Coordinates of C-alpha atoms in Angstrom, one line a residue:
M1 CA 0.6 0.3 -0.2
P2 CA 1.5 3.5 -0.5
S3 CA 1.8 6.6 2.1
I4 CA -0.5 8.7 2.5
R5 CA -0.4 11.2 1.0
S6 CA -0.1 14.3 3.8
D7 CA -2.8 16.3 3.1
T8 CA -5.3 13.6 2.8
I9 CA -6.1 13.7 7.2
K10 CA -7.0 16.5 8.8
T11 CA -9.2 15.2 10.9
V12 CA -9.6 12.8 13.8
A13 CA -11.7 10.7 15.9
I14 CA -10.8 9.6 19.0
I15 CA -12.5 8.1 20.9
G16 CA -12.2 8.1 24.7
A17 CA -9.9 9.9 26.8
G18 CA -8.2 7.4 28.7
P19 CA -4.2 6.9 28.7
S20 CA -3.6 5.8 25.3
G21 CA -6.5 8.5 23.6
L22 CA -4.6 11.0 25.3
A23 CA -1.7 9.5 24.0
T24 CA -2.6 9.2 21.0
A25 CA -3.6 13.2 21.1
K26 CA -0.5 14.0 22.3
Y27 CA 1.8 11.9 18.9
L28 CA -0.4 13.2 16.8
L29 CA -0.3 16.3 17.6
A30 CA 3.1 16.6 17.5
E31 CA 3.3 15.7 13.1
N32 CA 2.1 19.3 13.3
V33 CA 0.3 18.4 10.7
F34 CA -3.5 17.8 11.6
T35 CA -6.1 20.3 11.8
H36 CA -9.0 18.6 14.0
V37 CA -8.3 15.8 16.2
V38 CA -11.2 15.1 18.7
L39 CA -11.0 12.9 21.9
Y40 CA -14.3 11.8 23.2
E41 CA -15.2 10.6 26.0
Q42 CA -18.1 9.4 28.0
R43 CA -17.1 11.0 31.5
S44 CA -16.1 14.0 33.0
N45 CA -13.1 13.1 33.1
V46 CA -10.5 12.2 31.5
G47 CA -8.3 8.7 32.8
G48 CA -10.2 6.1 31.8
V49 CA -10.5 2.9 33.3
W50 CA -8.6 4.8 36.1
N51 CA -11.6 6.7 36.7
Y52 CA -12.7 5.2 40.5
T53 CA -17.0 4.3 39.8
P54 CA -18.3 4.0 43.5
H55 CA -21.5 1.5 43.6
P56 CA -24.0 2.5 45.1
P57 CA -24.5 1.9 49.4
N58 CA -27.9 0.1 48.3
P59 CA -27.8 -1.9 45.3
P60 CA -31.3 -3.5 44.2
S61 CA -31.6 -6.7 45.8
A62 CA -30.9 -10.0 44.0
I63 CA -34.1 -12.4 43.6
T64 CA -33.8 -16.1 42.6
N65 CA -33.7 -17.1 38.9
R66 CA -33.9 -13.0 37.7
V67 CA -31.9 -14.1 35.0
D68 CA -30.5 -16.5 32.8
S69 CA -27.1 -16.5 32.5
A70 CA -24.6 -15.8 35.0
V71 CA -22.5 -12.5 32.7
Q72 CA -26.4 -10.9 33.2
E73 CA -26.2 -11.4 36.8
V74 CA -22.4 -10.2 37.7
T75 CA -22.6 -7.6 35.8
A76 CA -27.4 -6.3 36.8
D77 CA -26.0 -4.5 39.7
L78 CA -23.2 -2.3 37.6
P79 CA -23.7 1.2 37.8
N80 CA -22.8 2.7 34.1
L81 CA -19.7 2.9 33.0
D82 CA -18.2 0.9 35.5
T83 CA -14.8 0.2 36.2
P84 CA -12.8 -2.9 37.8
M85 CA -11.1 -0.2 40.0
Y86 CA -11.6 -1.2 44.0
D87 CA -10.8 0.4 47.2
H88 CA -6.5 0.1 47.6
L89 CA -6.0 -0.7 45.1
E90 CA -2.0 -0.7 43.1
T91 CA -0.9 -1.3 40.6
N92 CA 1.1 -4.1 39.5
L93 CA 3.4 -2.3 37.8
P94 CA 6.5 0.3 39.3
H95 CA 5.5 3.4 38.5
M96 CA 9.0 3.8 37.1
L97 CA 7.6 1.2 34.0
M98 CA 4.7 2.2 33.7
Q99 CA 4.9 6.0 32.9
F100 CA 4.7 7.7 29.5
S101 CA 8.1 7.6 28.1
D102 CA 8.8 12.1 29.1
T103 CA 6.4 12.1 32.3
P104 CA 7.7 10.5 35.0
F105 CA 5.1 10.5 38.4
P106 CA 6.3 12.9 41.1
A107 CA 8.7 12.6 43.3
G108 CA 8.8 10.6 46.4
T109 CA 6.0 8.2 45.0
Q110 CA 4.7 5.2 45.7
L111 CA 7.0 1.9 44.2
F112 CA 3.7 0.4 43.4
P113 CA 1.5 3.7 43.6
S114 CA -2.1 3.8 44.2
R115 CA -4.8 4.2 42.4
E116 CA -6.0 7.6 43.8
T117 CA -2.6 8.2 42.0
V118 CA -2.7 7.0 39.0
L119 CA -5.3 9.0 38.1
E120 CA -4.1 12.5 39.6
Y121 CA -1.0 11.3 36.9
L122 CA -2.7 11.4 33.7
E123 CA -5.1 14.5 34.8
N124 CA -1.9 16.1 34.8
Y125 CA -0.9 14.8 31.4
A126 CA -3.8 15.3 29.9
Q127 CA -3.6 19.8 31.3
D128 CA -2.0 20.5 27.7
I129 CA -4.8 19.1 25.8
A130 CA -7.7 19.1 27.9
S131 CA -9.4 21.7 25.0
L132 CA -9.6 18.8 23.1
V133 CA -11.5 16.8 25.0
R134 CA -15.5 16.2 24.7
F135 CA -16.7 14.7 28.0
H136 CA -21.0 14.0 28.3
H137 CA -19.9 13.1 24.6
E138 CA -20.5 8.7 23.7
V139 CA -20.0 7.1 20.7
I140 CA -22.8 6.1 18.8
D141 CA -21.3 5.0 15.9
V142 CA -19.0 4.7 13.5
K143 CA -18.7 4.2 9.5
P144 CA -16.9 4.5 6.2
K145 CA -18.5 7.5 4.2
G146 CA -17.5 4.9 1.1
C147 CA -16.4 1.8 0.4
G148 CA -12.8 3.1 -0.5
Q149 CA -10.1 3.2 1.4
S150 CA -9.7 7.1 1.9
H151 CA -13.7 8.9 2.0
G152 CA -13.3 9.7 5.6
W153 CA -15.9 8.6 8.9
E154 CA -19.2 8.9 9.5
V155 CA -19.5 9.5 13.7
T156 CA -22.2 9.8 15.2
V157 CA -22.0 11.0 18.5
K158 CA -25.0 11.7 22.1
N159 CA -24.2 14.2 23.3
K160 CA -25.3 12.8 26.9
I161 CA -25.7 16.4 29.2
E162 CA -28.1 17.7 26.2
E163 CA -29.3 14.7 24.6
E164 CA -29.0 15.4 21.5
L165 CA -27.3 13.3 18.1
K166 CA -24.7 14.8 16.2
V167 CA -23.1 13.2 12.8
E168 CA -19.3 15.2 12.4
N169 CA -17.0 14.0 9.9
F170 CA -13.6 12.8 10.5
D171 CA -11.0 11.3 8.1
A172 CA -9.6 8.8 10.3
V173 CA -10.5 8.0 13.3
V174 CA -8.2 6.0 16.3
A175 CA -10.9 3.9 18.8
A176 CA -9.3 4.1 22.2
N177 CA -12.0 2.8 24.7
G178 CA -9.9 0.3 26.5
H179 CA -12.0 -3.4 26.8
C180 CA -11.2 -3.5 31.0
D181 CA -15.6 -2.9 31.9
W182 CA -17.4 -6.2 30.8
P183 CA -16.4 -9.2 32.6
L184 CA -15.7 -12.5 30.5
L185 CA -16.4 -16.2 32.0
P186 CA -15.3 -18.0 31.0
E187 CA -16.9 -21.6 29.8
I188 CA -17.4 -23.1 33.0
Q189 CA -20.2 -26.4 33.3
G190 CA -22.9 -25.1 36.1
L191 CA -21.9 -21.6 36.0
D192 CA -25.2 -20.5 34.6
A193 CA -26.8 -23.1 36.9
W194 CA -25.2 -22.1 39.6
S195 CA -26.1 -17.6 38.9
K196 CA -29.9 -18.9 38.6
Q197 CA -29.9 -21.0 42.1
F198 CA -27.5 -18.9 44.4
P199 CA -27.7 -15.7 41.8
Q200 CA -25.6 -13.0 45.3
S201 CA -22.9 -15.6 45.6
L202 CA -21.6 -15.6 42.2
H203 CA -18.6 -11.8 41.0
H204 CA -16.4 -10.9 38.5
S205 CA -13.5 -8.4 39.1
V206 CA -15.6 -6.2 38.3
S207 CA -17.7 -5.8 39.9
Y208 CA -15.8 -6.1 42.9
K209 CA -14.9 -3.0 45.8
N210 CA -13.5 -4.6 49.0
A211 CA -13.4 -7.6 50.1
E212 CA -16.1 -6.8 53.4
L213 CA -19.0 -9.7 51.3
F214 CA -15.8 -12.0 52.8
T215 CA -16.3 -11.8 55.9
D216 CA -15.4 -15.6 57.9
K217 CA -17.8 -17.6 54.0
R218 CA -16.1 -20.5 52.4
V219 CA -14.7 -18.5 49.2
L220 CA -13.8 -19.4 46.0
L221 CA -11.6 -17.4 43.5
V222 CA -11.6 -18.4 39.9
G223 CA -8.5 -16.4 37.5
G224 CA -4.2 -16.1 38.3
G225 CA -4.0 -12.6 36.2
P226 CA -3.0 -9.6 38.5
S227 CA -5.8 -8.8 39.7
G228 CA -6.7 -12.1 40.7
A229 CA -3.4 -12.6 42.6
D230 CA -4.3 -8.8 44.1
I231 CA -7.4 -9.6 45.0
G232 CA -6.9 -13.0 46.0
G233 CA -5.6 -11.1 48.8
Q234 CA -7.7 -8.5 50.2
I235 CA -9.9 -11.4 49.9
A236 CA -7.9 -14.1 52.2
A237 CA -7.5 -11.3 55.0
K238 CA -11.1 -11.5 55.7
C239 CA -12.5 -14.9 54.3
R240 CA -12.9 -18.3 56.5
H241 CA -9.8 -19.8 54.8
P242 CA -8.4 -21.6 53.3
L243 CA -9.1 -19.3 50.2
L244 CA -9.6 -21.3 47.4
V245 CA -7.9 -20.6 44.3
A246 CA -8.5 -22.0 40.5
Q247 CA -5.8 -21.7 38.2
N248 CA -5.6 -23.1 35.2
S249 CA -1.9 -21.6 35.1
K250 CA 0.2 -20.0 37.8
S251 CA 0.5 -16.3 37.7
P252 CA 3.7 -14.7 37.7
Y253 CA 2.4 -12.6 40.5
H254 CA 0.4 -15.3 42.6
T255 CA 2.6 -16.7 46.0
D256 CA 1.9 -19.9 47.8
E257 CA 0.5 -19.2 50.9
S258 CA -0.5 -21.5 54.3
Y259 CA -4.1 -19.6 54.4
T260 CA -4.9 -20.7 50.2
C261 CA -5.7 -24.2 49.1
D262 CA -4.6 -23.8 45.2
Y263 CA -6.0 -25.8 42.3
P264 CA -6.2 -26.1 39.0
F265 CA -8.4 -25.4 36.6
L266 CA -12.2 -25.5 37.4
V267 CA -14.4 -28.2 35.7
E268 CA -17.7 -28.0 36.7
L269 CA -19.6 -25.4 40.1
I270 CA -22.3 -28.4 40.9
P271 CA -24.7 -25.5 42.7
D272 CA -26.9 -28.5 44.6
E273 CA -23.7 -29.5 46.6
R274 CA -23.3 -25.9 46.7
A275 CA -19.8 -27.8 45.4
A276 CA -16.6 -27.7 42.4
R277 CA -15.0 -30.0 40.4
F278 CA -11.8 -28.9 39.5
A279 CA -9.3 -30.5 36.9
D280 CA -7.3 -32.8 38.9
G281 CA -11.1 -34.6 40.0
N282 CA -11.0 -32.4 43.5
V283 CA -14.2 -31.5 45.1
E284 CA -14.7 -28.3 47.3
T285 CA -17.8 -28.0 49.1
D286 CA -20.2 -25.3 51.2
I287 CA -19.2 -22.7 49.4
D288 CA -20.3 -19.8 49.8
H289 CA -19.2 -17.0 47.3
V290 CA -17.0 -17.5 43.7
V291 CA -15.2 -14.6 42.2
L292 CA -14.5 -14.5 38.4
C293 CA -11.1 -13.0 38.0
T294 CA -11.4 -14.2 34.9
G295 CA -10.4 -10.9 32.6
Y296 CA -12.5 -8.7 30.6
A297 CA -13.9 -8.4 26.6
Y298 CA -13.2 -6.4 23.9
R299 CA -16.3 -4.4 23.5
F300 CA -17.0 -2.0 20.4
P301 CA -20.5 -1.1 19.9
F302 CA -20.3 1.7 17.7
L303 CA -18.6 -0.7 15.2
T304 CA -21.7 -3.0 14.5
S305 CA -22.9 -0.7 11.8
F306 CA -19.7 -1.1 10.1
C307 CA -19.4 -4.7 11.3
P308 CA -21.9 -7.1 12.7
E309 CA -20.2 -9.1 13.7
I310 CA -18.3 -7.1 16.1
E311 CA -20.7 -8.0 18.4
S312 CA -20.3 -11.5 19.0
E313 CA -16.1 -11.9 18.2
G314 CA -15.0 -8.9 19.6
V315 CA -11.9 -8.3 18.7
Q316 CA -11.2 -11.0 16.0
A317 CA -14.4 -10.0 14.1
L318 CA -11.4 -6.4 13.2
P319 CA -8.5 -8.0 11.1
L320 CA -6.2 -5.9 12.1
Y321 CA -2.4 -5.4 11.6
E322 CA 0.4 -4.9 14.1
H323 CA -3.0 -5.5 16.4
V324 CA -3.5 -1.6 14.5
F325 CA -4.5 -0.8 11.2
H326 CA -7.6 -2.0 9.5
T327 CA -6.3 -3.8 6.8
L328 CA -9.1 -2.5 4.4
H329 CA -9.6 0.5 6.0
P330 CA -6.3 2.3 7.1
T331 CA -7.5 4.8 8.2
L332 CA -8.5 3.5 11.7
A333 CA -7.0 2.3 14.5
F334 CA -7.0 0.3 17.6
V335 CA -4.4 1.5 20.0
E336 CA -4.4 -0.6 23.1
V337 CA -5.5 -4.2 21.7
P338 CA -3.0 -7.3 23.3
E339 CA -3.7 -7.3 26.6
M340 CA -0.1 -8.7 29.3
I341 CA 1.7 -5.6 28.7
V342 CA 2.9 -2.1 29.6
P343 CA -0.5 0.2 29.3
F344 CA 1.1 3.4 29.0
P345 CA 4.6 2.6 26.9
L346 CA 2.7 0.1 24.4
A347 CA 0.5 2.7 24.1
E348 CA 2.9 5.9 23.7
S349 CA 4.2 3.3 20.5
Q350 CA 1.8 2.2 18.4
A351 CA 0.5 6.1 18.5
A352 CA 4.3 7.4 17.1
V353 CA 2.8 4.4 14.3
I354 CA 0.4 5.9 13.0
A355 CA 1.3 9.4 13.0
R356 CA 3.8 8.5 11.3
V357 CA 1.6 6.4 8.9
W358 CA -1.5 9.5 8.9
S359 CA 1.0 12.0 8.0
G360 CA 1.6 10.7 5.4
R361 CA 5.6 10.1 6.4
L362 CA 5.8 6.6 7.2
D363 CA 4.5 3.3 4.5
L364 CA 2.4 1.2 5.1
P365 CA 3.1 -2.1 3.6
D366 CA 0.9 -3.1 0.5
H367 CA -3.3 -5.2 1.8
D368 CA -1.3 -8.6 0.8
H369 CA 2.1 -7.6 3.0
M370 CA -1.0 -7.3 5.8
E371 CA -2.5 -10.5 5.4
R372 CA 0.5 -12.6 5.2
W373 CA 1.3 -10.8 8.6
R374 CA -2.1 -12.5 10.1
A375 CA -1.9 -15.8 8.3
N376 CA 1.8 -16.1 9.6
L377 CA 1.1 -15.0 13.3
V378 CA -2.9 -17.3 13.7
R379 CA -0.1 -20.1 13.0
D380 CA 2.1 -19.5 15.5
R381 CA -1.0 -18.8 18.2
G382 CA -4.1 -19.8 17.6
V383 CA -7.0 -17.6 16.7
G384 CA -9.2 -16.3 20.3
R385 CA -8.0 -14.0 23.1
A386 CA -3.6 -16.0 21.9
F387 CA -3.4 -13.7 18.7
H388 CA -3.2 -10.4 21.1
A389 CA -1.3 -11.9 24.0
L390 CA 1.5 -10.9 24.7
K391 CA 3.0 -12.1 26.9
P392 CA 6.8 -11.3 28.5
P393 CA 9.7 -10.7 26.8
V394 CA 6.9 -10.9 23.2
D395 CA 5.6 -7.2 25.0
L396 CA 9.0 -6.1 24.7
E397 CA 10.1 -7.5 21.5
Y398 CA 6.6 -5.4 20.1
M399 CA 7.5 -2.7 21.6
T400 CA 11.0 -2.2 20.2
A401 CA 9.8 -3.3 16.9
M402 CA 7.9 -0.4 16.7
Y403 CA 10.3 2.3 18.0
E404 CA 11.9 0.6 14.9
W405 CA 9.6 1.1 12.5
S406 CA 9.0 5.1 13.6
S407 CA 12.7 5.3 13.6
L408 CA 12.2 4.8 10.1
A409 CA 10.2 7.6 9.3
E410 CA 10.8 10.3 6.1
G411 CA 12.4 13.1 7.7
E412 CA 12.2 12.0 10.9
R413 CA 15.6 13.0 12.0
I414 CA 16.0 16.9 11.1
P415 CA 19.5 18.6 11.3
D416 CA 19.7 19.6 15.4
G417 CA 19.5 15.5 16.1
T418 CA 16.1 15.8 17.0
C419 CA 13.0 13.4 16.0
K420 CA 10.7 15.6 14.0
G421 CA 7.3 13.6 16.3
K422 CA 7.5 12.5 19.3
M423 CA 9.6 9.1 19.8
P424 CA 8.5 6.8 22.6
R425 CA 10.7 5.1 25.1
M426 CA 13.7 3.0 23.1
W427 CA 13.7 0.2 25.5
D428 CA 16.8 -0.7 26.1
S429 CA 19.0 -3.7 29.0
K430 CA 17.2 -1.8 32.0
S431 CA 13.6 -1.1 31.2
C432 CA 13.8 -4.6 29.7
W433 CA 15.2 -5.7 33.7
L434 CA 13.2 -3.9 34.9
R435 CA 10.1 -5.3 33.1
M436 CA 10.6 -9.0 33.9
M437 CA 11.3 -7.8 37.0
A438 CA 7.9 -6.4 37.1
A439 CA 6.2 -9.5 39.3
E440 CA 9.0 -11.0 41.6
M441 CA 9.6 -6.9 43.0
K442 CA 5.5 -6.5 42.9
K443 CA 5.0 -9.6 45.0
A444 CA 8.8 -8.5 47.4
F445 CA 6.1 -5.7 47.2
N446 CA 3.4 -6.9 49.2
A447 CA 5.5 -8.0 50.8
K448 CA 5.5 -6.0 53.4
G449 CA 2.6 -5.2 54.5
N450 CA 1.4 -2.4 55.9
Q451 CA 4.7 -1.0 55.6
R452 CA 4.7 -1.1 51.6
S453 CA 4.1 2.5 51.7
D454 CA 6.6 3.8 52.7
V455 CA 9.0 2.4 49.6
R456 CA 10.0 4.7 46.8
S457 CA 12.1 2.5 45.4
Y458 CA 13.1 -1.7 44.2
E459 CA 16.4 -0.9 45.8
E460 CA 14.3 -1.1 48.7
L461 CA 13.2 -4.8 48.6
E462 CA 17.4 -6.2 48.0
F463 CA 16.9 -5.4 43.5
Q464 CA 20.0 -4.3 41.7
Y465 CA 19.8 -4.2 37.9
G466 CA 22.8 -6.6 37.0
N467 CA 22.0 -8.8 38.9
D468 CA 19.7 -10.6 37.2
A469 CA 20.5 -8.7 34.1
D470 CA 20.1 -11.4 31.7
T471 CA 16.2 -11.9 32.0
C472 CA 16.7 -9.7 29.2
P473 CA 15.4 -10.8 26.1

């Protein structure tokens, strides 16, 4: 595919003013060629998923058999624009790793910051582009204006204050709406039956706020990601021991504790016995609560008229090159689709490429090449969520490749040696080491208990760059 001419794309709509949307806006502006960049944000604030959404103090009481499926049950009482932020949440990455390339966290920040600190950080990061954000605006529909690749996009937006719909035209669109607001439930025999028989006993991390509900209760936690490990630690401090934990594979954030009983993946829930059967044949009974920390589903409701299959297939319905560009409509791009990543830096690495391609300084390969890339990735990883999973060190390899691709842009280096546009982080050996050691650092940080709030550096946890440098890919 030839490069996009520098006069082709002048106006860009960004859906979402969370971390990835904010970063994308800054990289587009740095090209100094786009005349109109708008971020549409449903909330009243920037920050996306880092906004804490309190639940109603007295949510509607669950009624037996009020729902037909587990997903209906775990989302029944969610407030509008819910996020998975919960009380006492701290990041699973050290702040010097998760920060944007040009914006460090304030001096004295706790090594693994609280959610409040991260939100304040994002609010400060957004100050210079706040005028571009249209708050209380929900994107309802996005569709191409014509059959070709360069006819632009019709974007239907709802002003949620005035309850008005408006159609606006843009040359290009970035979907930066995140994917942590709707639960992804595993296929477990008996799950729907359990939710109907004991509706108030089934939960997902999307609705978790604190562990008070589980005080002195027998709890089964399903899932092995960072949030599962963190939420499990909170619940274990309140529930009846042992806390039952079922994981397909152990998370690097998981620690073996005397107060937990670990099992392989959950095979079946047996509601008539309030029991669970695991892959090793063991059965646990008298379970009061089941907490699913099983991840989140991709949702792009504003693309259903353009791509009806997306409603049932999610992101898999979209032919994305390098997890970013729609291969048939390269003026539609996606930021932060990959999982198991360092989110802020990865968003920057993608934004740098998007900005350079759309400004005409960087070429996309032809359609056949992009489809071959996708076919090769399917062959290597398979379809489904594995396609977009960049488990470290794969995320490091990906961000390095995006950095190198950005550096190939026409006119990238100007006479004084600086870059024409913004460049993301270059992943040197120390940064790679920090990424690979993050989970071990988090476990050491948690082991400090209440004293962890005093920890400002990984050296205080007895980690030294160089001692484990061979972990860098």
